[in-house]
PDB file of C-alpha atoms and ligand atoms in Angstrom:
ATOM      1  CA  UNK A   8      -2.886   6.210 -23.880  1.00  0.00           C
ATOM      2  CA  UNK A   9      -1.996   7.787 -20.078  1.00  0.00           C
ATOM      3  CA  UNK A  10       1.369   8.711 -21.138  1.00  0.00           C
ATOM      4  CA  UNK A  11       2.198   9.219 -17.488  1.00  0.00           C
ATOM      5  CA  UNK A  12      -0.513   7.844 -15.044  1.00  0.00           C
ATOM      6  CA  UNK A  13      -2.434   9.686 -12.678  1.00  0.00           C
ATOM      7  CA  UNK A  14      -2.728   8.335  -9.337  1.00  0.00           C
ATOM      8  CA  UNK A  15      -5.329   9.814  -6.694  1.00  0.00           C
ATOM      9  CA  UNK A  16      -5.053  10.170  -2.876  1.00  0.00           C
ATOM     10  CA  UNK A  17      -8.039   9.363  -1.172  1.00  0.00           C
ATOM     11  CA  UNK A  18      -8.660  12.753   0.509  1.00  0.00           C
ATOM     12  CA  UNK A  19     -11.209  12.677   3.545  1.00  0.00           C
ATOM     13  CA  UNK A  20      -8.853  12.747   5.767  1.00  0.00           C
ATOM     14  CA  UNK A  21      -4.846  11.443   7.317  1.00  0.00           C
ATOM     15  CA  UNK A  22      -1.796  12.605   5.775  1.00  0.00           C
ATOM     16  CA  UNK A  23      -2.669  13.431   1.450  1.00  0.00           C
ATOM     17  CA  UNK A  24      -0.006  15.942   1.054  1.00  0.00           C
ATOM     18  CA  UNK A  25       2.873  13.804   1.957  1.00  0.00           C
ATOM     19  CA  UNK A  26       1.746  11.073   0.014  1.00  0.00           C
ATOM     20  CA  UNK A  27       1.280  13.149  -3.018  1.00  0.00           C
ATOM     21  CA  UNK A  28       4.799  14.393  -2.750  1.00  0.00           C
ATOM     22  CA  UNK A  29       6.279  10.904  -2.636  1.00  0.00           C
ATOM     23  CA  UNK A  30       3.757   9.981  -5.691  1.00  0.00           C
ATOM     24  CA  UNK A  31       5.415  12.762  -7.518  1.00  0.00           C
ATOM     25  CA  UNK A  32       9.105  11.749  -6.510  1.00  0.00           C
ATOM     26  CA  UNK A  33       8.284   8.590  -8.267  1.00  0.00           C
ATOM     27  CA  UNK A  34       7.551  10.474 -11.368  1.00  0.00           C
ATOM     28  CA  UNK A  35       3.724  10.066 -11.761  1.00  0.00           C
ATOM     29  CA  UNK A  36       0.963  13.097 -11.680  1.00  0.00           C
ATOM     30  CA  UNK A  37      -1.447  13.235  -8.298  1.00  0.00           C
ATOM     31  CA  UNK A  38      -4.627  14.282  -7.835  1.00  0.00           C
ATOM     32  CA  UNK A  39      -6.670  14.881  -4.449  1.00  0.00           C
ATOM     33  CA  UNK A  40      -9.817  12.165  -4.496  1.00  0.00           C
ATOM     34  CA  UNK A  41     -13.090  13.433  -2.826  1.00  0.00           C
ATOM     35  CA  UNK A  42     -15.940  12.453  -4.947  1.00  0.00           C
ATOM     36  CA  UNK A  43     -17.202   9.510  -7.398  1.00  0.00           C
ATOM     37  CA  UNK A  44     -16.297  11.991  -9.940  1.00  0.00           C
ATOM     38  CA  UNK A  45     -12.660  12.047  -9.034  1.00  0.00           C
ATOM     39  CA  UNK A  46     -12.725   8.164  -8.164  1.00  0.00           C
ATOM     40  CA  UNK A  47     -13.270   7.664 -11.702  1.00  0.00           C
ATOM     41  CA  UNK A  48     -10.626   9.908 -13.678  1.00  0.00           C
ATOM     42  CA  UNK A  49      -7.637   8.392 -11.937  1.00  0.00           C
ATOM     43  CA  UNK A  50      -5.676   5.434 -12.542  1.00  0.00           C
ATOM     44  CA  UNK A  51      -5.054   4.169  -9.434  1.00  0.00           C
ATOM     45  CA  UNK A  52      -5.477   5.293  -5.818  1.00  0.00           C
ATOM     46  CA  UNK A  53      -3.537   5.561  -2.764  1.00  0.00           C
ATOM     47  CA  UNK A  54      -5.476   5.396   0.263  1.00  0.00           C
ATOM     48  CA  UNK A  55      -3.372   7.375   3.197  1.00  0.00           C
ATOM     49  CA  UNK A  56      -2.207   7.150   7.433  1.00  0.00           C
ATOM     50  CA  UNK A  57      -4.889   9.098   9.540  1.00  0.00           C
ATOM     51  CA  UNK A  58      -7.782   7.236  11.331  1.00  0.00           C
ATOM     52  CA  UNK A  59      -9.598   4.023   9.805  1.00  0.00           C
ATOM     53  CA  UNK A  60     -12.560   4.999  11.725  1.00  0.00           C
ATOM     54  CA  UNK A  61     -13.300   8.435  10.731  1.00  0.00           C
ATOM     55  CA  UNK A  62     -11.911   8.000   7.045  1.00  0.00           C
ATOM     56  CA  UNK A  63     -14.699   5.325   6.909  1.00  0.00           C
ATOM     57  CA  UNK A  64     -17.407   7.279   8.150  1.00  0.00           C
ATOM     58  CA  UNK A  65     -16.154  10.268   5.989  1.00  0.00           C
ATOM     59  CA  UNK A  66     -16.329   7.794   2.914  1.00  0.00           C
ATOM     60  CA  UNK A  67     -20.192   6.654   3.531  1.00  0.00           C
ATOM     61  CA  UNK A  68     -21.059  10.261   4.044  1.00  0.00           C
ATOM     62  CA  UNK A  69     -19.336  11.333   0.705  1.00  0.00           C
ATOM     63  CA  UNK A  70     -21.100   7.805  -1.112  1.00  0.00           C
ATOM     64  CA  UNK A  71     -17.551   6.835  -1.816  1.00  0.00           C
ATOM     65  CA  UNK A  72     -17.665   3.412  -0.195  1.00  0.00           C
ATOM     66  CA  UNK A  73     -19.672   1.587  -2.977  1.00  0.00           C
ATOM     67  CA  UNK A  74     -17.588   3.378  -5.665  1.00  0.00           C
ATOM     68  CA  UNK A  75     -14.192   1.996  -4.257  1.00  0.00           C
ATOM     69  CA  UNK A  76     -15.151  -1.205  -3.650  1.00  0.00           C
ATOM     70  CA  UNK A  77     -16.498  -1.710  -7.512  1.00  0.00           C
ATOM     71  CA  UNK A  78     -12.993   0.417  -8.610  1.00  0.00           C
ATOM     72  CA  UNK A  79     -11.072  -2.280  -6.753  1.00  0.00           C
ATOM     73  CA  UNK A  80     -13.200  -5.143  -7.933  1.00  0.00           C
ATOM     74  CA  UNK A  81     -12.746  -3.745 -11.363  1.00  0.00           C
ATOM     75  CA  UNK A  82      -9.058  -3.974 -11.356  1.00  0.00           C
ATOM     76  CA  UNK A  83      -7.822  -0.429 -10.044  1.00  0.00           C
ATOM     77  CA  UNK A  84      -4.449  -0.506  -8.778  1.00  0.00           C
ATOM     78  CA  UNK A  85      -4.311   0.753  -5.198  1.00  0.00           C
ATOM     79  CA  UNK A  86      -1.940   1.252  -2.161  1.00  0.00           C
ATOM     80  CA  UNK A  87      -2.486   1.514   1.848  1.00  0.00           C
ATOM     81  CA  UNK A  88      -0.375   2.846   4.540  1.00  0.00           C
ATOM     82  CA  UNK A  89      -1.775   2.098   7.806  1.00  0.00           C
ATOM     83  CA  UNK A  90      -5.485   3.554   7.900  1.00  0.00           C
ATOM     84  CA  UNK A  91      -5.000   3.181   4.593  1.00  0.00           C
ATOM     85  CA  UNK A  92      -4.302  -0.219   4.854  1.00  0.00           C
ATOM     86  CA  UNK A  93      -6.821  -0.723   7.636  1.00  0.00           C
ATOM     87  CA  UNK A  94      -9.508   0.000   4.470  1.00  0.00           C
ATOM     88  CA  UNK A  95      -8.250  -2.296   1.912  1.00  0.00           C
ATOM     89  CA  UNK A  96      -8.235  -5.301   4.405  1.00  0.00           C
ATOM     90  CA  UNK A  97     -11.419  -7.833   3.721  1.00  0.00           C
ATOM     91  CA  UNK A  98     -11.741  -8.475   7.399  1.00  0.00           C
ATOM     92  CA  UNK A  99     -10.409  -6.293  10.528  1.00  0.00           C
ATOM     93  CA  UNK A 100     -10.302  -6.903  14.571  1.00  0.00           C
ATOM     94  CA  UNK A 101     -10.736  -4.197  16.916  1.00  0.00           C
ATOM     95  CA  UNK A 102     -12.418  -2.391  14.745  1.00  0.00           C
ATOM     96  CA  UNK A 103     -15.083   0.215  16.106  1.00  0.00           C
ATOM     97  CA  UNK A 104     -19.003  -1.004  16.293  1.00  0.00           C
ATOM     98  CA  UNK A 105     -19.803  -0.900  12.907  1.00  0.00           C
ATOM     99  CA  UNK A 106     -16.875  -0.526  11.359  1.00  0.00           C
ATOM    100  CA  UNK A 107     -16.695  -1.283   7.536  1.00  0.00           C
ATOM    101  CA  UNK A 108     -13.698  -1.573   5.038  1.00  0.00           C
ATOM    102  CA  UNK A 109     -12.980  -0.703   1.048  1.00  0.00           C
ATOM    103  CA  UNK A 110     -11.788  -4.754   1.359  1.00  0.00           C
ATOM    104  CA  UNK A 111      -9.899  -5.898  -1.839  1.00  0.00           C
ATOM    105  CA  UNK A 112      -6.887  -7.827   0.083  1.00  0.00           C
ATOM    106  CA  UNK A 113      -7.634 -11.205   1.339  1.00  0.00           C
ATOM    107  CA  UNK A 114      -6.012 -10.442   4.918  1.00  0.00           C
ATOM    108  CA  UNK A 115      -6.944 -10.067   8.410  1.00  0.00           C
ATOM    109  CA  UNK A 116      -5.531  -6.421  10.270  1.00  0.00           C
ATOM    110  CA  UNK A 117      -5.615  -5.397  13.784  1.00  0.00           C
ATOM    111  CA  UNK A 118      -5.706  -2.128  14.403  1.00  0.00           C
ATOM    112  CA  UNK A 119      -3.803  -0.731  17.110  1.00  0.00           C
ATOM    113  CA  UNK A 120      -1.832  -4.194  17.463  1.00  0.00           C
ATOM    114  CA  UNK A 121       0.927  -2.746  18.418  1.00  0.00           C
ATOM    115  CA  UNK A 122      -0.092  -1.627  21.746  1.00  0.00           C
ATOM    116  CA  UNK A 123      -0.495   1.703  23.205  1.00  0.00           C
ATOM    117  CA  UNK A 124       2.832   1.710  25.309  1.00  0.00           C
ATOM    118  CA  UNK A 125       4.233   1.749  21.973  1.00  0.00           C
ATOM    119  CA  UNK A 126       2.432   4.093  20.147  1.00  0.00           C
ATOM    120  CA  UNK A 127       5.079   4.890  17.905  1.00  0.00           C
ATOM    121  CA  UNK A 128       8.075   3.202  16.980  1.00  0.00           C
ATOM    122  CA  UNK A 129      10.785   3.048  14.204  1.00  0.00           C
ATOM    123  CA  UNK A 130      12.311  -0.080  13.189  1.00  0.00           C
ATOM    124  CA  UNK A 131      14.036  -1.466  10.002  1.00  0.00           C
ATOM    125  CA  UNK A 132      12.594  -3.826   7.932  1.00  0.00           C
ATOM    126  CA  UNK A 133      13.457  -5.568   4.847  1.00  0.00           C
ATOM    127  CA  UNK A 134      11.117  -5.382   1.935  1.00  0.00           C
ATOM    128  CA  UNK A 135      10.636  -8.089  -1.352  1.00  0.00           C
ATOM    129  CA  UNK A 136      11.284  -6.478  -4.414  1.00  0.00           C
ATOM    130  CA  UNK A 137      12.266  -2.935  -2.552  1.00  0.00           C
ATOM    131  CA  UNK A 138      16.443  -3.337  -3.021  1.00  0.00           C
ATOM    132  CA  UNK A 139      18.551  -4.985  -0.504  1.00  0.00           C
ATOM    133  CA  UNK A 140      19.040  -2.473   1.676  1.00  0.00           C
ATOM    134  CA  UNK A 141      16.381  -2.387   5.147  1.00  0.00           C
ATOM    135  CA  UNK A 142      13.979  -0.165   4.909  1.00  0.00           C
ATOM    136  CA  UNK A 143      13.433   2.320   7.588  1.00  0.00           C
ATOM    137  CA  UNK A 144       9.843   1.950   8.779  1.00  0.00           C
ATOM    138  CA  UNK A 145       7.720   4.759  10.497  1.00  0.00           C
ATOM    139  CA  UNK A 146       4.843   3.099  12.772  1.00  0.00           C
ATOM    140  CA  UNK A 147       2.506   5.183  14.429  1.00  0.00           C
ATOM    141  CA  UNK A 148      -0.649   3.187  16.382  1.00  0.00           C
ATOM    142  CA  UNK A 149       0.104   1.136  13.644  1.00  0.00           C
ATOM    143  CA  UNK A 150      -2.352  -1.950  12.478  1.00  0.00           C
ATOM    144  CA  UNK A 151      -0.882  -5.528  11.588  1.00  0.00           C
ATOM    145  CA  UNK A 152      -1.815  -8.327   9.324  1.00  0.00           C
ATOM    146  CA  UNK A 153      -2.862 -10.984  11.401  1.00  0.00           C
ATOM    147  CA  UNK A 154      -3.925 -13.745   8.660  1.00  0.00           C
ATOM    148  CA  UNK A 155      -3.457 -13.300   4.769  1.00  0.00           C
ATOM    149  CA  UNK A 156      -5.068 -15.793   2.318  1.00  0.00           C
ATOM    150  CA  UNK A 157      -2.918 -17.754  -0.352  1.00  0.00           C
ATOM    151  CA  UNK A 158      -3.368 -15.345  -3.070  1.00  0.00           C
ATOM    152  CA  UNK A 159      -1.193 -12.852  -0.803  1.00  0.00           C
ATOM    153  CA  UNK A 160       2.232 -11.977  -0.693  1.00  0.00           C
ATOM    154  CA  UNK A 161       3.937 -11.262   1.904  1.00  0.00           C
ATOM    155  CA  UNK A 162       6.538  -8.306   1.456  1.00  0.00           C
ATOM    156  CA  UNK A 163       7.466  -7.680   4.707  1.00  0.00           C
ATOM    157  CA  UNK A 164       7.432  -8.653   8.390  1.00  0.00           C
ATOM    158  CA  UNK A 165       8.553  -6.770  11.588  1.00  0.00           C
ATOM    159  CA  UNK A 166      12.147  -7.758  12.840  1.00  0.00           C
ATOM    160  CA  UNK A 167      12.825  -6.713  16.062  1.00  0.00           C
ATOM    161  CA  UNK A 168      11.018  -7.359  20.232  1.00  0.00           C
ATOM    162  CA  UNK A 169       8.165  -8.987  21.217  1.00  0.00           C
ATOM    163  CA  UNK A 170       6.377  -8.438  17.833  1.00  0.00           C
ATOM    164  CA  UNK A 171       9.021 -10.022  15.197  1.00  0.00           C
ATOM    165  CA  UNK A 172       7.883 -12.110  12.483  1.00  0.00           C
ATOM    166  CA  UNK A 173       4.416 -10.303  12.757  1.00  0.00           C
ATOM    167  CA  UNK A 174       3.569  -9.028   8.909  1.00  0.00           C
ATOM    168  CA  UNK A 175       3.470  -5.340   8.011  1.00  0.00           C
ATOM    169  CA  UNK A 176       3.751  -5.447   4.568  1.00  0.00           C
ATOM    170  CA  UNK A 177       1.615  -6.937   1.374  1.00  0.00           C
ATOM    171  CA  UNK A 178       1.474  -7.464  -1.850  1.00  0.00           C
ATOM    172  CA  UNK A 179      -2.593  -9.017  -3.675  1.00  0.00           C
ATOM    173  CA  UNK A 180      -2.220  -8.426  -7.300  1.00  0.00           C
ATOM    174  CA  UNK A 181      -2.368  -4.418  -8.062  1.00  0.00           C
ATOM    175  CA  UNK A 182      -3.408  -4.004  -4.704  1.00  0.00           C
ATOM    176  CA  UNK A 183      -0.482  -3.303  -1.819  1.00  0.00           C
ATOM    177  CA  UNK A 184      -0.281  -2.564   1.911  1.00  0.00           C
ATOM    178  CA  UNK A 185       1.847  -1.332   4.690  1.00  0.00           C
ATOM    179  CA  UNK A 186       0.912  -1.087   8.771  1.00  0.00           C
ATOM    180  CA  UNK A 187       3.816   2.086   8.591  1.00  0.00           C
ATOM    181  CA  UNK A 188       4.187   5.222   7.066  1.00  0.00           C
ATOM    182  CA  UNK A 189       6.800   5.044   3.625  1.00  0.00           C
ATOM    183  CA  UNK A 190       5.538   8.873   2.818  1.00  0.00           C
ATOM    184  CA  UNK A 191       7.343  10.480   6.017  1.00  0.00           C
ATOM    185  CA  UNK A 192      10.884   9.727   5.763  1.00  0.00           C
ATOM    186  CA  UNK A 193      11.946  10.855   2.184  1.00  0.00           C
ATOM    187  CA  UNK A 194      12.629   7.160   1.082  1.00  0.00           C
ATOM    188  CA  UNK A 195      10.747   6.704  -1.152  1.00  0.00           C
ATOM    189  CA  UNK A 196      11.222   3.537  -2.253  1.00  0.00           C
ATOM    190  CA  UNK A 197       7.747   2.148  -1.568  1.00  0.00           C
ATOM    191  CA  UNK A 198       6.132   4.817  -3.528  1.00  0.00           C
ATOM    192  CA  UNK A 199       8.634   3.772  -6.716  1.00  0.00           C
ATOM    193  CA  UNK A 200       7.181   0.050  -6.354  1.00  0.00           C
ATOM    194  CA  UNK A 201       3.426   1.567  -6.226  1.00  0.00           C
ATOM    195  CA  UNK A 202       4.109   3.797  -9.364  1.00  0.00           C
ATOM    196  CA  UNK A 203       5.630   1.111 -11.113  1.00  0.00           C
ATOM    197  CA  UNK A 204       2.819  -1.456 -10.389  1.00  0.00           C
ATOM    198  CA  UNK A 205       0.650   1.478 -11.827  1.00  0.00           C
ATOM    199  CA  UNK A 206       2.458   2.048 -15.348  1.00  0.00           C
ATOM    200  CA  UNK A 207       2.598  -2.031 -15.865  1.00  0.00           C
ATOM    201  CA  UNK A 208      -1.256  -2.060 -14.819  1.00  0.00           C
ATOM    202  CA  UNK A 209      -1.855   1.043 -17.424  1.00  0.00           C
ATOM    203  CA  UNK A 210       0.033  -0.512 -20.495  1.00  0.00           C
ATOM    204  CA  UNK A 211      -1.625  -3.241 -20.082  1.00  0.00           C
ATOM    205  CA  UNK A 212      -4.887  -1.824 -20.177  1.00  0.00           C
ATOM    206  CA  UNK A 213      -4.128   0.808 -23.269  1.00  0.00           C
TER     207      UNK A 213
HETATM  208  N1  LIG B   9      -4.789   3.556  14.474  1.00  0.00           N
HETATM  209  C1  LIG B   9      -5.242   4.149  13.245  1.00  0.00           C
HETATM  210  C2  LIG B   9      -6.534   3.537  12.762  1.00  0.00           C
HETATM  211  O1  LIG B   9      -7.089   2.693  13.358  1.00  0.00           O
HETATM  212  C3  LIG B   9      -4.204   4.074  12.155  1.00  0.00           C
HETATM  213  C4  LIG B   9      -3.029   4.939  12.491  1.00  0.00           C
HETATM  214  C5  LIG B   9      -2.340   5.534  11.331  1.00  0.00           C
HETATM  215  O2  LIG B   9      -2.812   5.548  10.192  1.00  0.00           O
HETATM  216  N2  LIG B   9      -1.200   6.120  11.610  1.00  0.00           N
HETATM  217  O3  LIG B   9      -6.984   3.938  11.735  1.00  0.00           O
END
């Protein structure tokens, strides 16, 4: 029995560290995820911010992609912020020529959607099953979900300008994603959701 579970961070590349601290603010135990080897000792897997494009090229070269995909297909929970979430989406737009996904969330993301003029942005944004009060959301060249299937939940959706209503935040099972960045602003309410999807998922596995 995985008294506490163990939750990796996918770590070719984007922003591990942070997410490792908020994994540990939630009171489970981290553990950097490079290899197959790795893949397979933790419970569940967070897949971080950086680039979509170069964490995907990063996983073929390491063999990693296969070994993700059969993780996720298996039942492993996992989590994506914004590249992150990029690579758990089944289908993408504006990707690069070529450019392949984990997949495991029945959704549709655009990368970059949000436009260049706004590269970054901070907005609030209320969450399902986060607390009542808005969450404050970090977006930076952030993706969003253009089209999710009927076995997804939507958790949240952008409030403010031009770009209201469009969703940023989702829910498939034990597998979640969000278009901005929950490990850079110390709330770390989005990382508590994660960790207790995890410890449900574990128990009922033990
Ligand atoms: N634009 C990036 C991509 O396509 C994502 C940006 C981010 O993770 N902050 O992967």
């Amino acid at each position: 029995m995985t008294a506490v579970p163990e939750i990796g961070v996918l770590a070719l590349q984007g922003d591990v560290r942070e997410h490792a601290r908020a994994l540990e603010a939630a009171g489970v135990r981290t553990r950097p995820v490079r290899r197959p080897e790795e893949l397979e000792r933790v419970d569940a897997l967070v897949l971080p911010g950086g680039e979509s494009t170069t964490m995907w090229k990063l996983a073929r070269a390491f063999d990693l992609l296969d070994p993700l995909r059969k993780r996720i297909e298996a039942g492993m929970p996992a989590y994506g912020s914004c590249a992150g979430m990029i690579m758990l989406a089944d289908r993408i737009r504006d990707g690069i020529e070529g450019q392949e996904t984990v997949g495991g969330i029945d959704m549709t993301v655009r990368r970059n959607a949000f436009g260049r003029q706004v590269d970054s942005f901070e907005s609030d944004v209320r969450l399902s099953g986060i607390g009542d009060a808005p969450y404050h959301a970090v977006f930076i060249r952030a993706p969003w979900v253009e089209s999710v299937g009927a076995g997804v939940e939507v958790l949240g959706r952008a409030e403010t300008g031009s770009n209201a209503g469009r969703i940023v935040a989702v829910r498939q099972g034990r597998l979640m994603a969000t278009a901005f960045h929950p490990e850079l602003t110390g709330d770390f309410r989005v990382h508590h959701y994660f960790a207790d999807l995890v410890r449900r998922a574990t128990e009922q596995e033990d």
